[in-house]
Coordinates of C-alpha atoms in Angstrom, one line a residue:
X148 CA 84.8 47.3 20.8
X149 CA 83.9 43.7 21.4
X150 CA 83.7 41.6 18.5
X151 CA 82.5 38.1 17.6
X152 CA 83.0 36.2 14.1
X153 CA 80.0 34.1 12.7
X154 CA 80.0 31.0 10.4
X155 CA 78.0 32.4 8.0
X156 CA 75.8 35.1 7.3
X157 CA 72.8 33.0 8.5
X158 CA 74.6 31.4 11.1
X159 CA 71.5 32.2 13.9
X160 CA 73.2 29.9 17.1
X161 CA 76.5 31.5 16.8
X162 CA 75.0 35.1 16.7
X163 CA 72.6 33.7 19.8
X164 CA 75.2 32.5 21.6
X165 CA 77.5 35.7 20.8
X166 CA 74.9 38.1 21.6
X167 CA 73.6 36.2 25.0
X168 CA 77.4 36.5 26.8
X169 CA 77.5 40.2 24.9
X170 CA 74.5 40.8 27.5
X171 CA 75.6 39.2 30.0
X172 CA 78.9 40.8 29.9
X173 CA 77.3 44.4 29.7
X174 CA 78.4 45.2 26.3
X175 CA 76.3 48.1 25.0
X176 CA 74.8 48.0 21.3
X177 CA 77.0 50.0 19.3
X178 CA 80.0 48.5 20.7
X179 CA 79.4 44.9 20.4
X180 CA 80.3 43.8 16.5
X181 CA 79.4 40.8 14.7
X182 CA 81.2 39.7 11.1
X183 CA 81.0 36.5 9.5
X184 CA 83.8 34.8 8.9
X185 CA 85.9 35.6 5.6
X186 CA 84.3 38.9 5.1
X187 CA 86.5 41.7 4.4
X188 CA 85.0 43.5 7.6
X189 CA 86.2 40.7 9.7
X190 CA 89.8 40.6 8.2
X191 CA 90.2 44.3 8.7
X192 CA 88.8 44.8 12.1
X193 CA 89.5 47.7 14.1
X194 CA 91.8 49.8 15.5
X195 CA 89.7 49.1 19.3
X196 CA 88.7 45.5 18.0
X197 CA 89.3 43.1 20.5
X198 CA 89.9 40.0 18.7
X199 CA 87.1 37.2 20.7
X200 CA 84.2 38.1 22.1
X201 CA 83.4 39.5 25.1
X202 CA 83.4 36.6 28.0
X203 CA 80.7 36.5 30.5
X204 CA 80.9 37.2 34.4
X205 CA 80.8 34.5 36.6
X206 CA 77.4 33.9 37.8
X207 CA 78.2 35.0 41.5
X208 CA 79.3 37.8 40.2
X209 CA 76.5 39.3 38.0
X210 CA 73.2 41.2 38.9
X211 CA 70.3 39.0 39.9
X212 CA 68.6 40.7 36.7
X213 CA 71.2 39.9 34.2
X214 CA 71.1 35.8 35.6
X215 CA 68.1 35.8 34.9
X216 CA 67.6 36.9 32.0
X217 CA 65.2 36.0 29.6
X218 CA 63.7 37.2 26.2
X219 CA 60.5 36.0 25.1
X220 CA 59.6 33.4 22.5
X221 CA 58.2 36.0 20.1
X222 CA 61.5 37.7 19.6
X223 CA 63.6 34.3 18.9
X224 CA 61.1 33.1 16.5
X225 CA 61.4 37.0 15.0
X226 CA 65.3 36.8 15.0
X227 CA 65.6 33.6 13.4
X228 CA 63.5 35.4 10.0
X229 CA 65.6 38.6 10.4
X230 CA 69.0 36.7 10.3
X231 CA 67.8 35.7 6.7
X232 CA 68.1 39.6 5.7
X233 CA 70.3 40.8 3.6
X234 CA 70.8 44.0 5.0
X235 CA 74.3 44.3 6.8
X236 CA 73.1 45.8 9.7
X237 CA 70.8 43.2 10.9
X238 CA 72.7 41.8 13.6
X239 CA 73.1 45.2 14.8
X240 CA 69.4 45.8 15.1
X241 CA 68.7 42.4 16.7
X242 CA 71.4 43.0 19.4
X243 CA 69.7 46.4 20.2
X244 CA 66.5 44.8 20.7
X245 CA 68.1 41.8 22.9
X246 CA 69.3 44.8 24.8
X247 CA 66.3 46.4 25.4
X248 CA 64.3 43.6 26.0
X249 CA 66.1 43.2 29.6
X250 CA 64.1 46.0 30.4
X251 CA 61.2 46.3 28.4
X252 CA 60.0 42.9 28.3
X253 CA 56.9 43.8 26.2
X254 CA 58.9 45.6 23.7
X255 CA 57.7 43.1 20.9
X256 CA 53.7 44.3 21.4
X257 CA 54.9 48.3 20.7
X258 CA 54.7 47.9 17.6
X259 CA 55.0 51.4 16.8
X260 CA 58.3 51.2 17.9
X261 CA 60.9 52.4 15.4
X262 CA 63.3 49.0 16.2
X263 CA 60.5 46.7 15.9
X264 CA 59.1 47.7 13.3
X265 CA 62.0 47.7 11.6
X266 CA 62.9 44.6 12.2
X267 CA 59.1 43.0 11.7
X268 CA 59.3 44.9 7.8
X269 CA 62.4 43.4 7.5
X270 CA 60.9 39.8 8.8
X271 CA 57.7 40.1 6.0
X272 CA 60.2 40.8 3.1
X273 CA 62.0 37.6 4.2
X274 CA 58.7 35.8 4.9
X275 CA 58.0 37.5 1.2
X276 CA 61.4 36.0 -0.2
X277 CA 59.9 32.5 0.4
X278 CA 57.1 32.7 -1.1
X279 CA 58.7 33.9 -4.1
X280 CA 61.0 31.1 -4.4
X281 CA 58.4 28.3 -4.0
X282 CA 56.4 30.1 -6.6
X283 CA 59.3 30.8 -9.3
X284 CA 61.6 28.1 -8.5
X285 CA 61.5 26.5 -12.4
X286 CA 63.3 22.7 -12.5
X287 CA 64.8 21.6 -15.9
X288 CA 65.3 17.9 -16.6
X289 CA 69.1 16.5 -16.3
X290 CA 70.7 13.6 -17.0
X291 CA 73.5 11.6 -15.0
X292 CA 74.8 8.2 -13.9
X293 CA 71.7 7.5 -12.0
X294 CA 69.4 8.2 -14.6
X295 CA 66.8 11.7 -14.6
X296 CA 67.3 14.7 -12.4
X297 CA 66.6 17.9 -12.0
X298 CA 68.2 21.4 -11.6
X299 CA 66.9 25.0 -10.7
X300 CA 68.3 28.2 -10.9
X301 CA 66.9 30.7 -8.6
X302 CA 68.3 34.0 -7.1
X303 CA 66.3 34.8 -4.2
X304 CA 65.8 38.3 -2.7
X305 CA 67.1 37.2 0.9
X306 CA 68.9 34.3 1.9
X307 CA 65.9 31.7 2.3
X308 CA 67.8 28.3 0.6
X309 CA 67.5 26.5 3.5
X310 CA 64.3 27.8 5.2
X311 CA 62.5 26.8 1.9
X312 CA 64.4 23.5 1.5
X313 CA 61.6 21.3 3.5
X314 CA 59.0 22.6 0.9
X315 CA 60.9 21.4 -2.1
X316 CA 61.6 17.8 0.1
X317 CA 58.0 17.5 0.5
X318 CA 56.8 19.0 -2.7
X319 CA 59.0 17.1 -5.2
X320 CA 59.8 14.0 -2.4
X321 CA 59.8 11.2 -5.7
X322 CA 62.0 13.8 -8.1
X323 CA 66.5 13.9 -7.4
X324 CA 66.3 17.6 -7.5
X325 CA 69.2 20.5 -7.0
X326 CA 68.4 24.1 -6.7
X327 CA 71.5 25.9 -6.9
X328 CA 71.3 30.0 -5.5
X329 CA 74.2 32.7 -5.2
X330 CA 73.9 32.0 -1.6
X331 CA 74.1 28.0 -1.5
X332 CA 72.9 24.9 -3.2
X333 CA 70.2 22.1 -1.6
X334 CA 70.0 18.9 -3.5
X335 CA 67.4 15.7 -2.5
X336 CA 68.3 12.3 -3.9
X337 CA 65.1 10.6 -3.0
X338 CA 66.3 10.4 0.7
X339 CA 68.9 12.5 2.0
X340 CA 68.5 16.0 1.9
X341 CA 71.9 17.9 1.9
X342 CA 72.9 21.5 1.7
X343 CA 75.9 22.6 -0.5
X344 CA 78.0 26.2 -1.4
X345 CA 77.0 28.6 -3.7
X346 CA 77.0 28.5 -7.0
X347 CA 76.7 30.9 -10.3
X348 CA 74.1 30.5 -13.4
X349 CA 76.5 28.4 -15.6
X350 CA 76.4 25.7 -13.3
X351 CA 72.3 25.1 -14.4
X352 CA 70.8 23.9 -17.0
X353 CA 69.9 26.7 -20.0
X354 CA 66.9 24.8 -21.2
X355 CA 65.5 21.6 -21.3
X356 CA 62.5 19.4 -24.3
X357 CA 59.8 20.2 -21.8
X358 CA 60.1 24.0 -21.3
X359 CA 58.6 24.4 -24.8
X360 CA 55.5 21.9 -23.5
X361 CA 55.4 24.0 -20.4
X362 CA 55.3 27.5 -22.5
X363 CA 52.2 26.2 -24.2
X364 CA 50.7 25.3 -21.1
X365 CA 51.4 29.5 -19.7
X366 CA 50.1 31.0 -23.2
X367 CA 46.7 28.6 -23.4
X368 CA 45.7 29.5 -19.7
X369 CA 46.6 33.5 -20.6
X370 CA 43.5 35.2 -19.9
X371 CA 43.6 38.6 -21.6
X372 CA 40.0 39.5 -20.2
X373 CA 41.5 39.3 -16.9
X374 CA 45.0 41.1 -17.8
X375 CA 46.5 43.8 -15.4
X376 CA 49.9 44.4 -15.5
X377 CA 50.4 46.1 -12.8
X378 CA 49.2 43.6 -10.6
X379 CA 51.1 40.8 -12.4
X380 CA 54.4 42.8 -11.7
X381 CA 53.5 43.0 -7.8
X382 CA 52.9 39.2 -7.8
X383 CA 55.7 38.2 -10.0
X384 CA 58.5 40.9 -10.4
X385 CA 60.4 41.6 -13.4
X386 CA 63.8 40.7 -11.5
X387 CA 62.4 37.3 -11.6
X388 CA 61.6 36.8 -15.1
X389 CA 65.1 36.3 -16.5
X390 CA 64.8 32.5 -14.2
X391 CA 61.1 32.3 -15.4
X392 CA 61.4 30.4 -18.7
X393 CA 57.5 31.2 -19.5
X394 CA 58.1 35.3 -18.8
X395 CA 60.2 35.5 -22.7
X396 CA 56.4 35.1 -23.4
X397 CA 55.0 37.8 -21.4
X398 CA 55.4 41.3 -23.7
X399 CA 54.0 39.4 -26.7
X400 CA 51.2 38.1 -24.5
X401 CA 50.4 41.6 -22.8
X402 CA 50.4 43.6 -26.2
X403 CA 47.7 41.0 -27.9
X404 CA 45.6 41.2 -25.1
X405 CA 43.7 44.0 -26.4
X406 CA 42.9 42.5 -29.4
X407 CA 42.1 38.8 -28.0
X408 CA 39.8 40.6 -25.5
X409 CA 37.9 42.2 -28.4
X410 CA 37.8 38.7 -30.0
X411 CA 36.5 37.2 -27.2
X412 CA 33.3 39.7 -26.8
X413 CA 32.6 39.6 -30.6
X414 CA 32.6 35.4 -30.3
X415 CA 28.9 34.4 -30.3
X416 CA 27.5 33.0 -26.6
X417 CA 28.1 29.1 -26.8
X418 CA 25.1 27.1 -26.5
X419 CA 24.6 25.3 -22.8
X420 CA 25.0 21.8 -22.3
X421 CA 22.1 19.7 -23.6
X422 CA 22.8 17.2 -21.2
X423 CA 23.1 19.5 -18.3
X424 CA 19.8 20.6 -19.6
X425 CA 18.4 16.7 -19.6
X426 CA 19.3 16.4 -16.0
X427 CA 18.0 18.9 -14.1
X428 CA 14.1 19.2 -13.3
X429 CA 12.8 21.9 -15.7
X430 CA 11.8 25.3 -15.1
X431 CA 12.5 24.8 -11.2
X432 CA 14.9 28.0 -11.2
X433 CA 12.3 30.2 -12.6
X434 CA 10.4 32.8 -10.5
X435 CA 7.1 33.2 -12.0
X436 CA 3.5 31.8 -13.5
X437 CA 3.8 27.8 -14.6
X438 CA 6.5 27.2 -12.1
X439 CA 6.7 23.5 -12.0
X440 CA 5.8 22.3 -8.2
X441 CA 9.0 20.0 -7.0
X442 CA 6.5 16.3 -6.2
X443 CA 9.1 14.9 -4.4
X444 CA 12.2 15.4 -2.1
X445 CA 14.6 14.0 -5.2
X446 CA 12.7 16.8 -7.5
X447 CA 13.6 19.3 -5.0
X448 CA 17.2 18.5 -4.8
X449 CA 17.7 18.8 -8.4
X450 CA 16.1 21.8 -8.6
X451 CA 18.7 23.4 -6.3
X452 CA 21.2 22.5 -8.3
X453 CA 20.2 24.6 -11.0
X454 CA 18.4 27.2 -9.1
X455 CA 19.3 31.1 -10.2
X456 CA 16.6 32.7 -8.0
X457 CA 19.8 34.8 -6.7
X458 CA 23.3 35.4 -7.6
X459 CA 24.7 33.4 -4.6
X460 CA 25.0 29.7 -6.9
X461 CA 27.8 31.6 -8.6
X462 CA 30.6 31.3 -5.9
X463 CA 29.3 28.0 -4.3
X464 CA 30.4 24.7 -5.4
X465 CA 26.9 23.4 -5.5
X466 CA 23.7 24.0 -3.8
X467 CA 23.2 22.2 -0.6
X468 CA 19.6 20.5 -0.1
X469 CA 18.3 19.0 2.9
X470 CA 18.7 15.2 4.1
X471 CA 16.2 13.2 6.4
X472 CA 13.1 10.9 6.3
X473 CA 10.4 11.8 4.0
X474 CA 7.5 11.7 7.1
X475 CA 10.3 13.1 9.8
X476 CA 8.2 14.8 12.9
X477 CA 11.2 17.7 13.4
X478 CA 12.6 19.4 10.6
X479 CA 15.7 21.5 11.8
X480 CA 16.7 24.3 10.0
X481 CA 19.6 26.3 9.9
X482 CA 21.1 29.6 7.8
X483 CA 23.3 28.3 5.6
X484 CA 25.8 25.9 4.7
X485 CA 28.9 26.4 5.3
X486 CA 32.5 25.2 3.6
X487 CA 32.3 22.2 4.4
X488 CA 28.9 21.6 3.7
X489 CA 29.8 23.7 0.6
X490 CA 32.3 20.9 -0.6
X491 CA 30.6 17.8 0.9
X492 CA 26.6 18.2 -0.6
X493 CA 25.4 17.9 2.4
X494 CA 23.8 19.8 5.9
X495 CA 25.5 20.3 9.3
X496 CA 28.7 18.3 8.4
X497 CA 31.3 20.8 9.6
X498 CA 31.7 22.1 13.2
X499 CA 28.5 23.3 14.1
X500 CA 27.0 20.0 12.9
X501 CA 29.2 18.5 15.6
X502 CA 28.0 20.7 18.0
X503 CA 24.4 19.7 16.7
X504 CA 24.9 16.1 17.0
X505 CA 26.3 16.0 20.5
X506 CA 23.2 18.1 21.8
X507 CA 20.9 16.0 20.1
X508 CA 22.0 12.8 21.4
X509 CA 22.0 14.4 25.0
X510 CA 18.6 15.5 24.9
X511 CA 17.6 12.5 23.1
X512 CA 16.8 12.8 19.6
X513 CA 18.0 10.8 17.1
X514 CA 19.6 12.6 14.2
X515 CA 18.4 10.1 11.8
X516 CA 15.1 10.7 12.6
X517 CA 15.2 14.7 11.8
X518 CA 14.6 16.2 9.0
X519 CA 18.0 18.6 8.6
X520 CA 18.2 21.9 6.1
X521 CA 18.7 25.6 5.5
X522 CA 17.2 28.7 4.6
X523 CA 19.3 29.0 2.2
X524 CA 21.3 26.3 -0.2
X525 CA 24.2 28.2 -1.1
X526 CA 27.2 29.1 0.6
X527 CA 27.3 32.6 0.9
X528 CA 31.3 33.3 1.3
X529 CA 33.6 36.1 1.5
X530 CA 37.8 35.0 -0.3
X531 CA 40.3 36.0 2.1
X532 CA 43.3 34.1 0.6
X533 CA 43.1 30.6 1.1
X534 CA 40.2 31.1 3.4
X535 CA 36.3 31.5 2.1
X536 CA 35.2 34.0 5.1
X537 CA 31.5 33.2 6.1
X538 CA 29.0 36.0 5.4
X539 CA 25.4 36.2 6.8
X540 CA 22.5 36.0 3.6
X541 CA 20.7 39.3 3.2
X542 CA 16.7 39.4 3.0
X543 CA 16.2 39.2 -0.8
X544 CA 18.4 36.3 -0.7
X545 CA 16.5 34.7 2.2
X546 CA 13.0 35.1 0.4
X547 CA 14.3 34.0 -2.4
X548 CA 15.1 30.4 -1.4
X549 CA 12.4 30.6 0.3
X550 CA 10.5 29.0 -2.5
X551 CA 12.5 25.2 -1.2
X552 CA 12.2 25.5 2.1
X553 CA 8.5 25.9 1.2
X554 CA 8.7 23.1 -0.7
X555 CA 10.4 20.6 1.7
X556 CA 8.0 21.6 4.4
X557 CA 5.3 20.4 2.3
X558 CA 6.9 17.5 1.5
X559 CA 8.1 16.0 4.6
X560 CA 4.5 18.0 6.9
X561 CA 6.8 17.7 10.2
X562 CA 5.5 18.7 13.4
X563 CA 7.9 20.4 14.5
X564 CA 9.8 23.2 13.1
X565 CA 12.9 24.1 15.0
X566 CA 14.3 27.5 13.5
X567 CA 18.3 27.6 14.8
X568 CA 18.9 31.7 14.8
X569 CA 17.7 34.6 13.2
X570 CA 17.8 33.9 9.7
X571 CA 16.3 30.7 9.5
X572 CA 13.6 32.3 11.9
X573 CA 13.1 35.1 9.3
X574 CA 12.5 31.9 6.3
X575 CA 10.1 30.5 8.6
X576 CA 8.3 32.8 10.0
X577 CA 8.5 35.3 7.2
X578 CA 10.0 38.0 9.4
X579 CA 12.8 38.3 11.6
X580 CA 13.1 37.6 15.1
X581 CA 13.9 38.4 18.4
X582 CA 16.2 35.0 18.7
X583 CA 16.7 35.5 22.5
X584 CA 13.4 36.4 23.5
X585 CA 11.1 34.0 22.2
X586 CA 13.7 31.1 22.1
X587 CA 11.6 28.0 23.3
X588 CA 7.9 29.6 22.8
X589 CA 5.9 27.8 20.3
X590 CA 4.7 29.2 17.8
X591 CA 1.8 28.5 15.5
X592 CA 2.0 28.3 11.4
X593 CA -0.2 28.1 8.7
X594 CA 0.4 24.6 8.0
X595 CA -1.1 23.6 11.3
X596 CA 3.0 22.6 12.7
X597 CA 4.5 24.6 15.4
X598 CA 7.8 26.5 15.3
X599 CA 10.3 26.9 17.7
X600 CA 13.1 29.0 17.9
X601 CA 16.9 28.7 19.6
X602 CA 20.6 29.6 18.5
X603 CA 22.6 28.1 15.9
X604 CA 25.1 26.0 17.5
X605 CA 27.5 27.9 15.8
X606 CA 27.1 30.9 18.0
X607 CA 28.3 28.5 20.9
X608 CA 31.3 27.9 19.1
X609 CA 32.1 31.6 19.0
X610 CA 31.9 32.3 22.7
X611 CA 35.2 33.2 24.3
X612 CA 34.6 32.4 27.8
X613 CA 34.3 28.8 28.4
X614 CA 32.1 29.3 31.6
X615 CA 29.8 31.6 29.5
X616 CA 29.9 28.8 26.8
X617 CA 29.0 26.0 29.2
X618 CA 26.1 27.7 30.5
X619 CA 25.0 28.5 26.8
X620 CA 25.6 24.9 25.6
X621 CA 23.4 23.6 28.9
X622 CA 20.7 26.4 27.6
X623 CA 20.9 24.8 24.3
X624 CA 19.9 21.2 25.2
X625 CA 17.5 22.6 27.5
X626 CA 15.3 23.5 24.5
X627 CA 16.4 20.8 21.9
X628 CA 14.7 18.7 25.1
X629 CA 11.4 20.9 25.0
X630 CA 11.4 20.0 21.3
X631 CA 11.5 16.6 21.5
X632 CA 8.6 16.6 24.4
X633 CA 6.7 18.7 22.0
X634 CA 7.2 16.2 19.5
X635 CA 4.7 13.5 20.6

């Protein structure tokens, strides 16, 4: 049995270092052992134990696969997360992949694999650990010769202290913070950032004259409407709550929710803001006899803002209107905005609008000359975590907003009417086209202007192949120069 002695239980170079000459040297899994130092396991040994590790063969001496050897940058990356595990056999099951990776070099990609999944699982509850700990970490003010600090207790589920450590540095950067953990300290004094041994839960402070502010804070933002235990438990773990200073409120919280929920529905509707009410053009949102006809562009974009015509204003941050000279002989109009138009209020800002931009100014039009919108005004999104996932408007929603693009095209009477992709085709037109086959055909409409129709820049930006989306870019000009011919 060959055996090496680590630093620590996270000490990832020594075990790399260990575990590379164990390789080299031939030293099967199974009989290649790593202990950290000042374990019991490591003072006992073993009866076949030999005391250093195994030393490496000369280089003219060892197989022209074994020189050059190699593992891939997936499985370092993977090993450097697994080390962090507190399971004891995790240098055991990193070794074994090491070993197999000599001659399964894709190894990593079978995912199905018994060791790599193992040691992936065991990779996500570290990745898991981390999260945990910049969620729950809970400082409490302190006072020493310098003046204010501040101290956290936390007992993480793996041993994440330091891979965590650059969060709280760049989190808390103006605060002189200490987190102290059963597995090691880290303390930040406004420059340094140091790492310490571990400590125990007397060492922190119990409670501090904020906490009681900060339990306020939890119970006023306490939605019972919204309460499901089972889903708070997932997120935040009862093992965690005894560090949580906010969780002693919890049970009561959880068994009033019933009743506050009933309180709640009984409460009578408020009444809506009068000066909400002041600022938006009246009667714009409704669908039916005595709408009020928007007069000008202005009229129209306040309108939008309080349009309910379909559900879509719930989840956008505001309705998105169209921008451009009143008298503009192209109007350009698109499917939707996206995020960024979402946050910003206005069209083609994000990175189709780029796209947009650069193929207008090569086939010569002048942005500020073009009347830009959409066919719809709302961002039409799908949450995926942090993410707002774009999804494509259905027809009701479509027709609906119809009623602007209407609107604006009677407003601004352009000449041309350049449709980018099927939906906007489908507001235009008033049904939905075949994008690729009558791309660049003009078309005739009721208001005596001619439409044309192309992609939406943002299908350029989805193309994989960069030949494919060369020639489709090229395509794209192509028409955006027929339009501007067409344009007088």
């Amino acid at each position: 049995m060959a055996v090496t002695v680590l630093a620590s239980e996270t000490d990832f170079d020594g075990w790399r270092k260990a575990a590379r000459d164990f390789r080299l040297a031939g030293v099967a899994p199974g009989t290649a052992r790593f202990v950290v130092q000042g374990a019991t396991s490591a003072a006992q040994g073993g009866l076949f134990d030999r005391a250093e590790p195994a030393k490496s063969e000369p280089r003219s001496q060892r197989t022209g696969r074994q020189a050059e050897f190699r593992v891939p940058a997936a499985f370092v990356d993977l090993a450097k997360e697994v080390i962090l595990h507190r399971s004891t056999d995790r240098f055991d099951l990193l070794y074994r992949l090491l070993w197999r990776l000599g001659d399964e070099p894709d190894l990593l990609k079978v995912i199905s694999d018994r060791d790599v999944a193992d040691a992936m699982e065991r990779a996500k509850n570290v990745s898991r650990a981390a999260h945990k700990m910049k969620a729950f970490v809970r400082f409490r003010q302190v006072h020493d010769d310098r003046g204010e600090a501040w101290a956290a207790w936390f007992e993480p589920a793996h041993r994440v202290v330091e891979k965590t450590a650059g969060f709280f540095q760049r989190r808390f950067t103006t605060m002189r913070w200490s987190i102290l953990t059963p597995d090691g300290s880290v303390f930040w004094d406004g420059e340094h950032l140091r790492f310490g041994p571990p400590a125990t839960r007397d060492m922190a402070p119990r409670e501090d004259e904020i906490e009681e502010f900060w339990k306020t804070y939890y119970a006023s933002t306490f939605n019972p409407a919204r309460l499901s235990v089972k889903t708070m438990q997932g997120e935040m773990a009862k093992s965690y709550w005894k560090n949580l200073p906010e969780a002693a409120l919890i049970p009561e919280l959880v068994a009033a929710s019933r009743a506050r929920t009933e309180a709640m529905v009984a409460a009578p509707a408020p009444q809506p803001n009068a000066r909400f009410a002041k600022a938006v053009a009246p009667d714009l949102h409704l669908d039916r006899p005595g709408d009020v006809t928007p007069d000008s562009l202005e009229a129209v974009a306040r309108g939008v803002q309080a349009c309910r015509r379909c559900p879509l204003h719930r989840d956008a941050t505001q309705g998105v209107c169209g921008e451009g000279p009143r008298a503009a002989r192209l109007m350009i109009v698109g499917e939707q905005p996206g995020d960024h138009e979402d946050l910003a209020g206005r069209p083609f800002v994000g990175p189709a609008g780029q796209v947009l931009d650069a193929a207008l100014e090569e086939a010569g039009i002048d942005r500020a000359d073009v009347y830009l919108t959409n066919a719809v005004k709302h961002f039409k999104h799908e949450p995926r975590g942090k993410l707002r996932l774009h999804k494509t408007p259905n027809a009701g929603e479509v027709q609906a907003c119809r009623w602007w693009l209407d609107a604006e095209r009677r407003l601004v009477r352009p000449r041309v009417v350049l449709a980018l992709g099927a939906t906007a085709g489908l507001a235009v037109l008033g049904r939905k086209p075949a994008v690729m086959q009558e791309r660049g055909a003009p078309i005739a409409l009721d208001d005596e202007s001619t439409a044309v129709l192309t992609v939406h820049p943002s299908y350029l930006l989805r193309l994989p192949d960069e030949a494919a989306k060369a020639e489709a870019r090229r395509i794209f000009v192509e028409d955006l120069t027929a339009v501007r011919r067409r344009m007088g």
